[in-house]
PDB file of C-alpha atoms and ligand atoms in Angstrom:
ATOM      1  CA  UNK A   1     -13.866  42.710-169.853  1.00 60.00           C
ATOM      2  CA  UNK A   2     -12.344  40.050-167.739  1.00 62.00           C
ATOM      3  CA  UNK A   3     -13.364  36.139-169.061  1.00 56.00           C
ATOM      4  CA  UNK A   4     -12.056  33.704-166.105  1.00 58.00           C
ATOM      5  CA  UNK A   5     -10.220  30.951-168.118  1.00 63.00           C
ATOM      6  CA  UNK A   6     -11.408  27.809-167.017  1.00 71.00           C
ATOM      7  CA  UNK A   7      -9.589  24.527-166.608  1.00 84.00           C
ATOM      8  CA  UNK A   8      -9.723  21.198-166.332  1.00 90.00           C
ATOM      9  CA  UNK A   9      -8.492  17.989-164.927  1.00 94.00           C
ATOM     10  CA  UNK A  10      -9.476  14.569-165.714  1.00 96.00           C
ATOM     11  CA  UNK A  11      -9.983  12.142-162.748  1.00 97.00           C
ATOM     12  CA  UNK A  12     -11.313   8.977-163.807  1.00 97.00           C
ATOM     13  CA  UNK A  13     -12.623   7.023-166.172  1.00 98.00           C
ATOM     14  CA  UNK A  14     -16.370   7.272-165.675  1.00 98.00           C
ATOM     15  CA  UNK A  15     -17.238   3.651-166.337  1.00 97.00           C
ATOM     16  CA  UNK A  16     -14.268   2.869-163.265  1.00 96.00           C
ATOM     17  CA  UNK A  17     -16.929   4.800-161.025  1.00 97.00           C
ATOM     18  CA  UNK A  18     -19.560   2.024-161.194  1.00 97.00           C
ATOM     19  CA  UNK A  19     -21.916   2.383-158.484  1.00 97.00           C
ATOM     20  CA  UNK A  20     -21.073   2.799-154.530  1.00 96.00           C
ATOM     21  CA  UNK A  21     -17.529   3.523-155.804  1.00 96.00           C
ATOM     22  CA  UNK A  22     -15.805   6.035-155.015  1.00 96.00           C
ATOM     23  CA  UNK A  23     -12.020   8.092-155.750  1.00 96.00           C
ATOM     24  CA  UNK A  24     -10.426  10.536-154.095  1.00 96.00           C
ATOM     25  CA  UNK A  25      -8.568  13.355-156.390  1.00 96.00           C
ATOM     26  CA  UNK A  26      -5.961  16.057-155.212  1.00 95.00           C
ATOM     27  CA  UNK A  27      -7.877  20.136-155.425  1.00 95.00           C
ATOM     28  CA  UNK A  28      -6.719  23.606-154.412  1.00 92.00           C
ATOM     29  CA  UNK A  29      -8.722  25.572-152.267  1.00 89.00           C
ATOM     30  CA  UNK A  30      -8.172  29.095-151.390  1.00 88.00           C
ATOM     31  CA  UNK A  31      -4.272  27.804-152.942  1.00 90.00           C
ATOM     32  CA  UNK A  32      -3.725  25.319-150.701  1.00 93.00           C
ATOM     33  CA  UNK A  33      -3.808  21.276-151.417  1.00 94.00           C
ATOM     34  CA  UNK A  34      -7.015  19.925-150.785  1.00 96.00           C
ATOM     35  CA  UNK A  35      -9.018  16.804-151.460  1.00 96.00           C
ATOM     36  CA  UNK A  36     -11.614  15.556-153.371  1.00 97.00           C
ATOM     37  CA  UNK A  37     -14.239  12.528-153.916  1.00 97.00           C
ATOM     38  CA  UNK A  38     -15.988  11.092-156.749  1.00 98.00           C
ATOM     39  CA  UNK A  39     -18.841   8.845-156.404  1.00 98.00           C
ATOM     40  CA  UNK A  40     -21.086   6.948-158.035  1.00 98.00           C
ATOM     41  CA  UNK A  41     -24.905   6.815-156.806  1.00 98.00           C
ATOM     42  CA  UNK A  42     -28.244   5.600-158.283  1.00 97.00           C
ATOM     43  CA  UNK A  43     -26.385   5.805-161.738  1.00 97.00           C
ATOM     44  CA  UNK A  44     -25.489   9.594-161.473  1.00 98.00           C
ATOM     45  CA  UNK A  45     -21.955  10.716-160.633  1.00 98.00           C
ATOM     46  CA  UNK A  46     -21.337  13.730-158.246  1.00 98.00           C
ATOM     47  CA  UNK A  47     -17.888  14.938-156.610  1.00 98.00           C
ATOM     48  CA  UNK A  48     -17.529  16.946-153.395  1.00 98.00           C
ATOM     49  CA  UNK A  49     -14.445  18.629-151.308  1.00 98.00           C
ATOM     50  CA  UNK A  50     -13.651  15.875-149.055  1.00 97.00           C
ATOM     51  CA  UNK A  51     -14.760  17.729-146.368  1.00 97.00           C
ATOM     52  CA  UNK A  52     -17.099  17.177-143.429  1.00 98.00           C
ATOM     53  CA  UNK A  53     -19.326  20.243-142.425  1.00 98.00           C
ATOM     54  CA  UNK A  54     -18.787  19.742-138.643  1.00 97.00           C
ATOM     55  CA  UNK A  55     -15.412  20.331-138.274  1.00 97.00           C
ATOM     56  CA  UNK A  56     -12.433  20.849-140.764  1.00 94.00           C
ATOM     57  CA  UNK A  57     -11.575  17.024-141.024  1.00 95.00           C
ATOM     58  CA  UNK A  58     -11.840  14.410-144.093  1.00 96.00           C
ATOM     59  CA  UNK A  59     -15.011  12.587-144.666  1.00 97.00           C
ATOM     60  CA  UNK A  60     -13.298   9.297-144.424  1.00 95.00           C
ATOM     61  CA  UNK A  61     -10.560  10.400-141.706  1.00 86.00           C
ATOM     62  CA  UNK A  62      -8.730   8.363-140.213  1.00 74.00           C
ATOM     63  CA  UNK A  63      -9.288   5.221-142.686  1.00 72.00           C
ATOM     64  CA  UNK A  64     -12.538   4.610-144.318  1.00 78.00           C
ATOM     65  CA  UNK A  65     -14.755   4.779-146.958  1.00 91.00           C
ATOM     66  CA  UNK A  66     -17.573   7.053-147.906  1.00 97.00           C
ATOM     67  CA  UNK A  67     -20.129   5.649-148.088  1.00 97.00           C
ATOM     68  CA  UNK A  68     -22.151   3.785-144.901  1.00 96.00           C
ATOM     69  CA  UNK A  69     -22.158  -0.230-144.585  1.00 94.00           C
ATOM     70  CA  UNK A  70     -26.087  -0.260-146.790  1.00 96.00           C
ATOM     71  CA  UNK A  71     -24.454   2.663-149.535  1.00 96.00           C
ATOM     72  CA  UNK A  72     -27.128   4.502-148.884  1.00 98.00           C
ATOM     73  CA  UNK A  73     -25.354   7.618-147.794  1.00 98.00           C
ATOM     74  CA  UNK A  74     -22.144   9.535-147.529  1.00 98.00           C
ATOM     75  CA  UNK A  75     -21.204   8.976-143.568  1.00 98.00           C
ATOM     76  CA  UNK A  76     -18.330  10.625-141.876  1.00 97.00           C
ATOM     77  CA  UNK A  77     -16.193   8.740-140.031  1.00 94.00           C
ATOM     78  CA  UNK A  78     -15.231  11.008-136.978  1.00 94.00           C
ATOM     79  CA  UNK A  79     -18.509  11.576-135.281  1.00 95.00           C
ATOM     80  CA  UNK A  80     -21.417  10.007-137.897  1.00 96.00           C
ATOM     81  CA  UNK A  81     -22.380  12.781-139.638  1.00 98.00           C
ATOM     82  CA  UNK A  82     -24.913  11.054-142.542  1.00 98.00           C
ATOM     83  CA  UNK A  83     -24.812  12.931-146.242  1.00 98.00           C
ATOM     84  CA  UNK A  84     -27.252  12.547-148.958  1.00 98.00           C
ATOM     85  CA  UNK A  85     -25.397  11.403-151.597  1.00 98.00           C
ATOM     86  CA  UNK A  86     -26.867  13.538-154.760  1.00 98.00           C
ATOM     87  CA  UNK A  87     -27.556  16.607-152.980  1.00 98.00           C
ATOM     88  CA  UNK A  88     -24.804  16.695-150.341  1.00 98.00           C
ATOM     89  CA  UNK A  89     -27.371  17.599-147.694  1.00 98.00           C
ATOM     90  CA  UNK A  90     -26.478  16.234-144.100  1.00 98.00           C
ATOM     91  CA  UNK A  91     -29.411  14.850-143.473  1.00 98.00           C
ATOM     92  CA  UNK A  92     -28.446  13.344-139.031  1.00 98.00           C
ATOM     93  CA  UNK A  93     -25.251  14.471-137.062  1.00 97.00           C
ATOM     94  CA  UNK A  94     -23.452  17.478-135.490  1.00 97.00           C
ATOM     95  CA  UNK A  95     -23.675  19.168-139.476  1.00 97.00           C
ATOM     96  CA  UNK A  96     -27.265  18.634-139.963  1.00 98.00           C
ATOM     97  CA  UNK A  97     -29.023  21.396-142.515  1.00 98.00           C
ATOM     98  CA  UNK A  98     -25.418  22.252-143.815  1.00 98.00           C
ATOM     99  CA  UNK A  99     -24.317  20.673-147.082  1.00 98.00           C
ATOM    100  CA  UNK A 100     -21.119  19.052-148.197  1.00 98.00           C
ATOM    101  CA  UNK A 101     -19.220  21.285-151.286  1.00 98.00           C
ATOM    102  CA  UNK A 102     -19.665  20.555-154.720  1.00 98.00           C
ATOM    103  CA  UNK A 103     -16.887  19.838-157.358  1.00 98.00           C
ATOM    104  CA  UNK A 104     -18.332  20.662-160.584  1.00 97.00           C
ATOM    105  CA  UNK A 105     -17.640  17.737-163.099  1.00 97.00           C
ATOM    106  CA  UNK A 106     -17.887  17.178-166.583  1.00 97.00           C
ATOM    107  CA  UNK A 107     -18.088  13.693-168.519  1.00 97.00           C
ATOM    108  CA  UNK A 108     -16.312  14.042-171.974  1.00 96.00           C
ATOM    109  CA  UNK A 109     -16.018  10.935-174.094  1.00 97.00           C
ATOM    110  CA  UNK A 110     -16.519   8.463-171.206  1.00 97.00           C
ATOM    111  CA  UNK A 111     -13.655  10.828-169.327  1.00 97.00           C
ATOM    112  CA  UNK A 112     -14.739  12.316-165.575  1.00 98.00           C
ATOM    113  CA  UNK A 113     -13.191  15.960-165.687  1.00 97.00           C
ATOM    114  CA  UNK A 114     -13.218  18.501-162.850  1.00 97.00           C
ATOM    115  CA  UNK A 115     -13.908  22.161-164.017  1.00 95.00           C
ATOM    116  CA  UNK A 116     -11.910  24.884-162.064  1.00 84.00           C
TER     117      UNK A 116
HETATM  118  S1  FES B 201     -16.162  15.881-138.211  1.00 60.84           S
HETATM  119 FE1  FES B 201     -17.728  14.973-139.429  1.00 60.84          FE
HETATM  120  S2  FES B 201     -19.329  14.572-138.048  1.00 60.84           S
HETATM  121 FE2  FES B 201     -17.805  15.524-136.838  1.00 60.84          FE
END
């Protein structure tokens, strides 16, 4: 029987992720160099590809942040797209219905990992 081995790669340390913060971490997908987000919201921590759900582009292409000016959301900066920030949901824009891609994360002695 085949067991998948699983990995993992610390990002941060989780009390650096206060709330409306957020870091971006290097990921494969399908083996090719991707990107990822952590973020801090209502107290909880989630991580998502760093990928909008409209088209193929970076949440926070060309320059910005994640989160909108009242850090209520996730917005994306190349047409507005506006994420829920535990769920991932896009909630207004071109993308709405379709959810952003969860990174699943671990917290291990105060360390953020990412689980591959
Ligand atoms: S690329 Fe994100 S809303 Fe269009």
């Amino acid at each position: 029987m085949y067991i998948p081995r699983m990995a993992k790669m610390k990002i941060a340390r989780a009390d650096e992720i206060t709330d409306g913060k957020t870091l971006k971490f290097p990921i494969t997908r399908k083996g090719r160099p991707a990107e990822g987000f952590l973020a801090r919201f209502q107290g909880q921590l989630v991580a998502y590809e760093n990928q909008c759900r409209h088209l193929p582009l970076s949440l926070d292409f060309p320059a910005g942040g994640f989160f909108t000016p009242d850090g209520n959301h996730f917005i994306c900066q190349n047409h507005n797209a506006i994420y829920e920030p535990l769920t991932g949901l896009c909630a207004r824009g071109p993308c709405e219905g379709q959810s952003l891609k969860p990174l699943p994360i671990e917290v291990i002695n105060g360390e953020v990992w990412l689980i591959t």
